[in-house]
PDB file of C-alpha atoms in Angstrom:
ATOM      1  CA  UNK A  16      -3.288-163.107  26.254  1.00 95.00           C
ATOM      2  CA  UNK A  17      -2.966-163.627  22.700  1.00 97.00           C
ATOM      3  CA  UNK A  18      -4.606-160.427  20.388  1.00 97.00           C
ATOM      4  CA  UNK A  19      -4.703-159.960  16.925  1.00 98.00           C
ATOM      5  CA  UNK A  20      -2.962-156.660  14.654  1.00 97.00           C
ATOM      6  CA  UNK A  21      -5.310-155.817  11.474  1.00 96.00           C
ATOM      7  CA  UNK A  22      -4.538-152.767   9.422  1.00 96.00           C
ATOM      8  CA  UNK A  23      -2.006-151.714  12.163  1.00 97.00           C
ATOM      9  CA  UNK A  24      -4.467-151.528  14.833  1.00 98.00           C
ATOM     10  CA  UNK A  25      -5.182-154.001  17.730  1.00 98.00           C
ATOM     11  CA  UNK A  26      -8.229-155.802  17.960  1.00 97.00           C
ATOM     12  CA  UNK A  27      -9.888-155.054  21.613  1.00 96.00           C
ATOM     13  CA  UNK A  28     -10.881-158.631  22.195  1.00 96.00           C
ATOM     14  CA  UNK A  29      -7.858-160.975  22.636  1.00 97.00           C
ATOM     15  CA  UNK A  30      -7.639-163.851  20.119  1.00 98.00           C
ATOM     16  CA  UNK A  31      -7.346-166.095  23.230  1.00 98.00           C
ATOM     17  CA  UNK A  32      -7.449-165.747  26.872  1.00 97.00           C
ATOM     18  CA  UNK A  33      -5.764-167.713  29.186  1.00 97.00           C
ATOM     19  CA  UNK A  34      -4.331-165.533  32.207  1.00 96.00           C
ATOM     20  CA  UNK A  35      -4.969-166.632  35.519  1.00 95.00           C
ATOM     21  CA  UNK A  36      -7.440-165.444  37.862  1.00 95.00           C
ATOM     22  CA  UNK A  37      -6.108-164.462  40.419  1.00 93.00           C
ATOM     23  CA  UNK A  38      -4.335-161.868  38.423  1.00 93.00           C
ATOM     24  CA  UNK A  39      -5.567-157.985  39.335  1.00 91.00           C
ATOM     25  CA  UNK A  40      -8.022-156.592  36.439  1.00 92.00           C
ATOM     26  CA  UNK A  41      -7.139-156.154  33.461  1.00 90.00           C
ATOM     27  CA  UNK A  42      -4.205-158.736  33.601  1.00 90.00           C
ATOM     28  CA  UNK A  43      -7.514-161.457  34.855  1.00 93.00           C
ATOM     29  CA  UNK A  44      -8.725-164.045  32.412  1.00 95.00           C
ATOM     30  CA  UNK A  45     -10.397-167.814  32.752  1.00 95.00           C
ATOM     31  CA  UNK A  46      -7.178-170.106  31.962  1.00 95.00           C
ATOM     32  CA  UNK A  47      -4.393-171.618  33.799  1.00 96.00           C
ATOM     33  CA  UNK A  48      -1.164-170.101  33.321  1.00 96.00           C
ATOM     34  CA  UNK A  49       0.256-169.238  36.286  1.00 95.00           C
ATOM     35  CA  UNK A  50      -0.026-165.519  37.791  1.00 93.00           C
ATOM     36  CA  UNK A  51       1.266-162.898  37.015  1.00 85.00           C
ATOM     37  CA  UNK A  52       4.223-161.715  40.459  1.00 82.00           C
ATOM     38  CA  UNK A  53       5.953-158.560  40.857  1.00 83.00           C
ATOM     39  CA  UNK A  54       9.199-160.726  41.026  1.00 85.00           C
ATOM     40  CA  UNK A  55      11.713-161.725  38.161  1.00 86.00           C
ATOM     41  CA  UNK A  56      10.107-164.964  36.496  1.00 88.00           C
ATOM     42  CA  UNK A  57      10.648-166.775  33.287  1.00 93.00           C
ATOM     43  CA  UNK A  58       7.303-168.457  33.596  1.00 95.00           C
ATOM     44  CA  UNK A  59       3.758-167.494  31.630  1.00 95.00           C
ATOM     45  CA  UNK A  60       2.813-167.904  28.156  1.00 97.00           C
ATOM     46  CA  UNK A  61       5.815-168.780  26.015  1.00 97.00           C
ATOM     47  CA  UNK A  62       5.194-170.078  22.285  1.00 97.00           C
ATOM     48  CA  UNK A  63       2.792-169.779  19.615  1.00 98.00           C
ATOM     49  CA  UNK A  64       2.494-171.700  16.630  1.00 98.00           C
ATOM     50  CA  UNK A  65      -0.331-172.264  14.285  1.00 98.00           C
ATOM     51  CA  UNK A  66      -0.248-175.381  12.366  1.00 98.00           C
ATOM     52  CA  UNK A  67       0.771-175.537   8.518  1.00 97.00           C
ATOM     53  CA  UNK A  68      -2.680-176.436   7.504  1.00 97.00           C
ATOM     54  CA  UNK A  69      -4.108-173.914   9.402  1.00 98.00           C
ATOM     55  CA  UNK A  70      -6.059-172.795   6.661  1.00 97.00           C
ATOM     56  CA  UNK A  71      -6.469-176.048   4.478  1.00 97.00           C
ATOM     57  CA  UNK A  72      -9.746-177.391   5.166  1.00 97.00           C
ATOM     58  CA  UNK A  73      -8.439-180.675   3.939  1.00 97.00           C
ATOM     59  CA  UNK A  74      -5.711-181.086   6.616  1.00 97.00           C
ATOM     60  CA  UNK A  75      -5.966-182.672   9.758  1.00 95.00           C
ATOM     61  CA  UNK A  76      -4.506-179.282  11.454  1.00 97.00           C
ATOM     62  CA  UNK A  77      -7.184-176.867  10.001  1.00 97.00           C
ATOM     63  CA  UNK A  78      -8.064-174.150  12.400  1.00 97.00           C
ATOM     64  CA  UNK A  79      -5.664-175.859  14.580  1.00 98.00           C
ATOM     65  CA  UNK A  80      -3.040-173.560  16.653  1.00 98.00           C
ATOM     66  CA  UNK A  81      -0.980-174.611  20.008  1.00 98.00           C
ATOM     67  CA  UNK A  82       0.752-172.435  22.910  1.00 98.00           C
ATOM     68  CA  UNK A  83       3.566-173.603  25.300  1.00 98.00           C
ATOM     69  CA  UNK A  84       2.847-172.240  28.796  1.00 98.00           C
ATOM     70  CA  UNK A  85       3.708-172.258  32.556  1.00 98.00           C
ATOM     71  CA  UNK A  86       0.910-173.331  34.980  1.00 97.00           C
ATOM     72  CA  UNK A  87       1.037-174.166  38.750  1.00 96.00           C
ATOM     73  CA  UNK A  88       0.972-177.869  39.232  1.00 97.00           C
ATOM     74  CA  UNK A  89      -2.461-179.843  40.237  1.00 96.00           C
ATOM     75  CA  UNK A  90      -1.858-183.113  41.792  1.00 94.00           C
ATOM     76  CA  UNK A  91      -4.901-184.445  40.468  1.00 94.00           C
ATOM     77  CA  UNK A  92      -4.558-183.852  36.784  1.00 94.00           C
ATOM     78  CA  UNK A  93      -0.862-183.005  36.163  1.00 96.00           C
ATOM     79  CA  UNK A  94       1.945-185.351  35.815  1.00 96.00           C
ATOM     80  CA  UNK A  95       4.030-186.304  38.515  1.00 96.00           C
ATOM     81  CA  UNK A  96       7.957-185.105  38.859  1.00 95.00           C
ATOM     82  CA  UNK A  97      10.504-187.982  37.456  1.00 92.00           C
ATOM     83  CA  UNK A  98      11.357-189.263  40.972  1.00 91.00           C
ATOM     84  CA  UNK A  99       9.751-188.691  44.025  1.00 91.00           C
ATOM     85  CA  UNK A 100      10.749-185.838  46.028  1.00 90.00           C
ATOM     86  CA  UNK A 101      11.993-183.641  43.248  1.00 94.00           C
ATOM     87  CA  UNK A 102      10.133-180.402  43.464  1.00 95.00           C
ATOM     88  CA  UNK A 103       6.866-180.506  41.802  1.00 93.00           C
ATOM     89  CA  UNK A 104       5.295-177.094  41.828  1.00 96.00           C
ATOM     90  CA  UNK A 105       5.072-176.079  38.223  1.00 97.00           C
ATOM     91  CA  UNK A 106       3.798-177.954  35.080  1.00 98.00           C
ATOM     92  CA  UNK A 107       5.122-176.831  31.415  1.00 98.00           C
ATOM     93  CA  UNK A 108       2.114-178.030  29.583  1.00 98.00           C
ATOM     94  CA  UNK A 109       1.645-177.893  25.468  1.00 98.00           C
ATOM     95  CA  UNK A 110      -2.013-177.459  24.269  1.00 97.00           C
ATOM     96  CA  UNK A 111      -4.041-177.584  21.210  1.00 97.00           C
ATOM     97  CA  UNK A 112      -6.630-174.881  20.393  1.00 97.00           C
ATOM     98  CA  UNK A 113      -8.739-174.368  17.465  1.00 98.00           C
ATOM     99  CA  UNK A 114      -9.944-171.106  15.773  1.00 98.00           C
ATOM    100  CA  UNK A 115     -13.581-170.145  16.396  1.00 97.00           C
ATOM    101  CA  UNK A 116     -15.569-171.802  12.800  1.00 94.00           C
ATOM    102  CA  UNK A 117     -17.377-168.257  12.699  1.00 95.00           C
ATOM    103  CA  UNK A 118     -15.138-166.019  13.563  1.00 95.00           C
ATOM    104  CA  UNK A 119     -11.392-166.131  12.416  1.00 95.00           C
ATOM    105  CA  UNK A 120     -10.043-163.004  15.073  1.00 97.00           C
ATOM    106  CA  UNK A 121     -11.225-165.224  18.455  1.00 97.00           C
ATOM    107  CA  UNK A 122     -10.298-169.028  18.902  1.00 98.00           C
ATOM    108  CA  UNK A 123     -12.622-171.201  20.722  1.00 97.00           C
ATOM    109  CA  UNK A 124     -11.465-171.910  24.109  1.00 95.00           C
ATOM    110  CA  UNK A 125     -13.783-174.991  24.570  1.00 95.00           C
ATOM    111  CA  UNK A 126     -11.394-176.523  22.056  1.00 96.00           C
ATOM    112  CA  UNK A 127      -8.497-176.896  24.237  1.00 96.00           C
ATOM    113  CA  UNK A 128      -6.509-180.138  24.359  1.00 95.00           C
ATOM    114  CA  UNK A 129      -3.770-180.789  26.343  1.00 96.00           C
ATOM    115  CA  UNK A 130      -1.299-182.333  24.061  1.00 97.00           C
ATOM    116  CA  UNK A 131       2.018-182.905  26.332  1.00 97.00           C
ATOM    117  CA  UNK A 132       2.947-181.879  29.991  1.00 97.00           C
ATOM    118  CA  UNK A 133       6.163-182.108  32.128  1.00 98.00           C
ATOM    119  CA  UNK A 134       7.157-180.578  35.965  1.00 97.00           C
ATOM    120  CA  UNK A 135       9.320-177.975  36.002  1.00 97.00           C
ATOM    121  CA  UNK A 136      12.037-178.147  39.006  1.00 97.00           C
ATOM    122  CA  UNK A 137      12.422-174.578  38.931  1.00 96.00           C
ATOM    123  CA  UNK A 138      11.210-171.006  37.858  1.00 95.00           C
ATOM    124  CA  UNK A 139      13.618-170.579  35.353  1.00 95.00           C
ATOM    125  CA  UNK A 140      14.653-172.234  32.083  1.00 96.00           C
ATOM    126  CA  UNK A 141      11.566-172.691  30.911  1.00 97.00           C
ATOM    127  CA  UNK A 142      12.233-172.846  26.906  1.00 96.00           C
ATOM    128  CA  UNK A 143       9.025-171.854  25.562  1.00 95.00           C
ATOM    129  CA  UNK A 144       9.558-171.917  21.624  1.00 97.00           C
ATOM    130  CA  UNK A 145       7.064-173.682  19.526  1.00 98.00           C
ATOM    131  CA  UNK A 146       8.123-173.909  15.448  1.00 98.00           C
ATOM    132  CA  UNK A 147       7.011-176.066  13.085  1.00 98.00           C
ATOM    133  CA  UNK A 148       9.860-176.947  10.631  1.00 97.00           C
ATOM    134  CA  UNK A 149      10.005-177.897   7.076  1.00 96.00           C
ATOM    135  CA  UNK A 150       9.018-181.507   7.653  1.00 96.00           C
ATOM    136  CA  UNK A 151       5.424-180.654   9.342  1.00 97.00           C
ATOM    137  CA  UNK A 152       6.648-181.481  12.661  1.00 98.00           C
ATOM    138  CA  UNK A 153       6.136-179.829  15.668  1.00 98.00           C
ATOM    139  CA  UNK A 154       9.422-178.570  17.773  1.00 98.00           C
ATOM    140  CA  UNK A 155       9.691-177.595  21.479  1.00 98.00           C
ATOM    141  CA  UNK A 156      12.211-175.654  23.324  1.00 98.00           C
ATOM    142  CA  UNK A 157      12.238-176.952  26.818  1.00 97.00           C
ATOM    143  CA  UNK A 158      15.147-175.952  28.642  1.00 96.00           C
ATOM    144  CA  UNK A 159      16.947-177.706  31.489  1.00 97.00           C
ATOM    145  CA  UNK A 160      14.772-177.150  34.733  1.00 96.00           C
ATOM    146  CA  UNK A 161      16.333-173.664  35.906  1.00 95.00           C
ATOM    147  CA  UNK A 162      18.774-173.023  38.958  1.00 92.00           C
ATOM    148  CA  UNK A 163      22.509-173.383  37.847  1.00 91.00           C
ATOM    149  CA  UNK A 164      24.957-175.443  37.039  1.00 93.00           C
ATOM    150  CA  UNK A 165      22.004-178.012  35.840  1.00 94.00           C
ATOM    151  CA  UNK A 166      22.371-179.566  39.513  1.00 94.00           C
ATOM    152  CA  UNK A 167      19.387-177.929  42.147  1.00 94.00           C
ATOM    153  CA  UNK A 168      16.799-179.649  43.620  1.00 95.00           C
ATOM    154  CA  UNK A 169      14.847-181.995  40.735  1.00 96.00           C
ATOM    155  CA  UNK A 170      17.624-182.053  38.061  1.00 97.00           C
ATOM    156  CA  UNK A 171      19.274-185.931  37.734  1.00 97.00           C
ATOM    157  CA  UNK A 172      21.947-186.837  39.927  1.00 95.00           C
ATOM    158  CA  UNK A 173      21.570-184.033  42.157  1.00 93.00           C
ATOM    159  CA  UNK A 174      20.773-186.248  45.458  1.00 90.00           C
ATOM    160  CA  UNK A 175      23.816-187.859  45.255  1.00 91.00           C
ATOM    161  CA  UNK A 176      26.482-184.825  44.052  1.00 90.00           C
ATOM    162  CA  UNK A 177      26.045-181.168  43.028  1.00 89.00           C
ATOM    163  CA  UNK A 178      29.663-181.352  41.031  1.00 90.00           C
ATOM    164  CA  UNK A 179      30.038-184.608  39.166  1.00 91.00           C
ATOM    165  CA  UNK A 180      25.706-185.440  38.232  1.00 95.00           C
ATOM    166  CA  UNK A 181      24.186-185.764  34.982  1.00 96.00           C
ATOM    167  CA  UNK A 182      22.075-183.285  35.348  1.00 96.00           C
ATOM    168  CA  UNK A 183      18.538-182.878  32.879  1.00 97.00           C
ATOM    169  CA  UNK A 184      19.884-181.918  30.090  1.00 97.00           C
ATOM    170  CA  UNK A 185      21.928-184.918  29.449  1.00 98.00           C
ATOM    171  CA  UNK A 186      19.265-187.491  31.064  1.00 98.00           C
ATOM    172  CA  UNK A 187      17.458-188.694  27.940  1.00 98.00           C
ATOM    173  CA  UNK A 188      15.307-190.003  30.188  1.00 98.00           C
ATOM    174  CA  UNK A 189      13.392-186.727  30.748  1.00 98.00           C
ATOM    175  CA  UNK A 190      11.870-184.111  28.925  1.00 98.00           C
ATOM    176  CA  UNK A 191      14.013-180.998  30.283  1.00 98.00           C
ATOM    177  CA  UNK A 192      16.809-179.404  28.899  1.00 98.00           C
ATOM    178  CA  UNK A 193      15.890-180.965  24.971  1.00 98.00           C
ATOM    179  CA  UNK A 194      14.631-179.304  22.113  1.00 98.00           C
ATOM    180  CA  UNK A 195      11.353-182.340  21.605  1.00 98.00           C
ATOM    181  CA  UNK A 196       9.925-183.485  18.141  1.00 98.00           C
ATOM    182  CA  UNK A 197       6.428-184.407  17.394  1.00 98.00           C
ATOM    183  CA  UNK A 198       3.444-184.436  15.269  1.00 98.00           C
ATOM    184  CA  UNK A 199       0.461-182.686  17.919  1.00 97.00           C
ATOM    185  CA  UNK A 200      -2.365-183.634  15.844  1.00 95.00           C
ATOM    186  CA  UNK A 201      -4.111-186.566  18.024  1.00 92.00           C
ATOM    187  CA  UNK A 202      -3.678-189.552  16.240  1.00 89.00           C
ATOM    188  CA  UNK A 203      -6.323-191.758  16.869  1.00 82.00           C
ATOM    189  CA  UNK A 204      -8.807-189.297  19.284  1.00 76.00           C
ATOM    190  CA  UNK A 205      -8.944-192.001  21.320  1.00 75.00           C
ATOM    191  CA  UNK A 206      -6.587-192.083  23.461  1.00 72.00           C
ATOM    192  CA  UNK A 207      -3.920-192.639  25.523  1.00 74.00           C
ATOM    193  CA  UNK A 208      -1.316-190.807  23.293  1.00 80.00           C
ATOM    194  CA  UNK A 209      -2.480-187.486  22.301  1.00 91.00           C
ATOM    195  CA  UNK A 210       0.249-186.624  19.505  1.00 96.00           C
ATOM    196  CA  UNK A 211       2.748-189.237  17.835  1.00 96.00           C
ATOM    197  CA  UNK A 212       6.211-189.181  17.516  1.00 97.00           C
ATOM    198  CA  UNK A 213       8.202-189.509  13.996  1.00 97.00           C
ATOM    199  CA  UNK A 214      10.288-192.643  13.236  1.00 97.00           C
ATOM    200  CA  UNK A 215      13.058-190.918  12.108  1.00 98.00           C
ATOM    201  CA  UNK A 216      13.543-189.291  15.765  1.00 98.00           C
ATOM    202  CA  UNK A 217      17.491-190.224  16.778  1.00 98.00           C
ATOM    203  CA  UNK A 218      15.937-192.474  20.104  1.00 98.00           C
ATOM    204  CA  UNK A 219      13.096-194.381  18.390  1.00 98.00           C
ATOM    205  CA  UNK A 220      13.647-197.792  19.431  1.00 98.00           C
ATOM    206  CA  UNK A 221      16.016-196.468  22.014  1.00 98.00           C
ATOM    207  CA  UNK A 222      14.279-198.216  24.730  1.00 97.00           C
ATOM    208  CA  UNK A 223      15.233-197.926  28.962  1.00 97.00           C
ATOM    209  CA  UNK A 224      13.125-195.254  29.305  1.00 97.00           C
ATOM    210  CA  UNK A 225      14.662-192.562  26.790  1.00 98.00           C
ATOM    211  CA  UNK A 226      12.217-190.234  25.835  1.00 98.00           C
ATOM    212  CA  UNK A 227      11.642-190.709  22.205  1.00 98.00           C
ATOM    213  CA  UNK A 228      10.175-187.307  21.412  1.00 98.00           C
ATOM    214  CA  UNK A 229      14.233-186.037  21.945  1.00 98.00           C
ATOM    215  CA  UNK A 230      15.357-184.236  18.978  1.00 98.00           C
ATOM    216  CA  UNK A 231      18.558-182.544  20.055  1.00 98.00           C
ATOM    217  CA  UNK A 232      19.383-182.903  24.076  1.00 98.00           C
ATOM    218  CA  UNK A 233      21.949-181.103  26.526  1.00 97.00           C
ATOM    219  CA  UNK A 234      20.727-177.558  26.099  1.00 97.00           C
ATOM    220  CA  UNK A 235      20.845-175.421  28.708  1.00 97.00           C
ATOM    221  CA  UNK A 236      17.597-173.216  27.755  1.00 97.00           C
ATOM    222  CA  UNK A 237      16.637-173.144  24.102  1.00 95.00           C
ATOM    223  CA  UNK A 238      14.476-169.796  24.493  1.00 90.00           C
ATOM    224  CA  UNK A 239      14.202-169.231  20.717  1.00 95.00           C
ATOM    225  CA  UNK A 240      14.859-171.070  17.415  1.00 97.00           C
ATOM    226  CA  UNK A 241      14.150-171.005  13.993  1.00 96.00           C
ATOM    227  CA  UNK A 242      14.284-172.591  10.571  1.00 97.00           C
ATOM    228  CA  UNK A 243      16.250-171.662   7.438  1.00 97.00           C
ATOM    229  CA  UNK A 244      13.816-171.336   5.059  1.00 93.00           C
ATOM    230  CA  UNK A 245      14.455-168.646   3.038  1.00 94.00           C
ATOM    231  CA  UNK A 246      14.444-169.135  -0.789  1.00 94.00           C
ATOM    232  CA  UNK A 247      17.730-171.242  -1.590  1.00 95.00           C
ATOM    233  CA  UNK A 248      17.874-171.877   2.583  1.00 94.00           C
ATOM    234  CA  UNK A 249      19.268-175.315   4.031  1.00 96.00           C
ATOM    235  CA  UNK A 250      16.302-175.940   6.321  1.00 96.00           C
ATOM    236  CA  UNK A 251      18.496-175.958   9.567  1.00 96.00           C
ATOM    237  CA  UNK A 252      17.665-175.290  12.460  1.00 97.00           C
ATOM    238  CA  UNK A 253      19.528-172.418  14.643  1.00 97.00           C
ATOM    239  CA  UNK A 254      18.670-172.040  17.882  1.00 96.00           C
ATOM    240  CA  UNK A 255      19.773-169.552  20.766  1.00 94.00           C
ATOM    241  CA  UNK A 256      20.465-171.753  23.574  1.00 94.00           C
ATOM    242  CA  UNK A 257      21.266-169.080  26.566  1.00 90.00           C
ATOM    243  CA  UNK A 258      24.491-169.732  28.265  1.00 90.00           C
ATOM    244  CA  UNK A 259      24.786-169.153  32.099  1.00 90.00           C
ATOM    245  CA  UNK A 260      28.042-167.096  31.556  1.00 85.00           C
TER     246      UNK A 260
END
């Protein structure tokens, strides 16, 4: 759940709902993201970030706002895991909302758009940071999959050596382990693509299969990151990638 601070007190209603079921009352709500356990996870709702033209009625992000979450995997609508037999249970999916048009405190939930998804191997590692930098673009922390060692069940390599395989985070061939680079805003509304991907990405053009959304690859799990933008800043960005050690 999502709520909204005004005058240093929380508004009752949550700006957006999206707890699962099947969680016990109050932790219920409508959406997808995978219950809530009474075990150690890294899973749930993980980023936030409202577009930079949020509140420009002239841009093509107004009222526009997306969340990076964890969801349970549905063979019917979610993507299939890179090669068959890797482990397929969980989905990390990116998704568009909008802001209610009356009400600025509650977004409209029949606005949601799924912008990107990828399987996750494992509980763990899960990323979760959503930033737009500087340039407009959208960013995405993604980590490597989870387990250790980058070498479980699902990660590249791992079916053929748990001590000398690539492993996800250097595969540039999938989506784990990366910090991703985009702009969400569907490009056409038609279809297939629902975001594009800057030219100036490093693997534009790359071509056997590298994923050309790949802004920076071989991190381990990029929880949190952020931009230098203070006045007289450099723009960078600094991330805390979280070391298994």
């Amino acid at each position: 759940k999502i709520y909204v601070i005004e005058g240093g007190m929380m508004i009752p209603t949550p700006f957006l709902n999206i707890a699962n079921p099947s969680n016990a009352a109050p932790n219920n709500g409508p959406g997808p993201v995978v219950g809530v356990g009474t075990g150690y996870s890294e899973q749930g709702l993980l980023g936030l970030a409202f577009h930079p033209g949020y509140a420009n009625p002239a841009s093509p992000g107004y009222r526009k706002f997306y969340v990076n979450y964890v969801k349970l995997r549905d063979a019917g609508t979610d993507p299939a895991p890179p090669q068959v037999g890797d482990p397929a249970t969980w989905v990390t999916v990116i998704d568009e909302f909008e802001v209610s048009a009356t009400h600025p405190n509650i977004a409209n939930p029949s606005s949601q758009r799924r912008v990107l998804a990828f399987t996750q191997p494992q509980t763990n590692h899960n990323g979760g940071q959503l930033e737009f930098g500087p340039d407009g673009m959208l960013y995405i922390g993604t980590g490597d999959g989870g387990g250790s060692n980058d070498n479980a069940a699902g990660h590249t390599g791992r079916e053929t050596s748990t001590t000398a395989c690539l492993g996800n985070a250097q595969d540039k061939t999938r989506f784990l382990g990366k910090i991703l680079r985009i702009n969400p805003v569907d490009p056409d509304a038609a279809g297939p693509l629902s975001y594009s991907i800057p030219v100036d990405n490093p693997f534009v053009g790359a071509g056997g299969g590298v994923k050309e959304e790949i802004f920076a690859y071989g991190l381990r799990n990029p929880w949190r990151f952020s931009f230098d933008q203070r006045p007289g800043g450099t723009n960078r960005l600094f991330c805390g990638d979280v070391g298994q050690g």
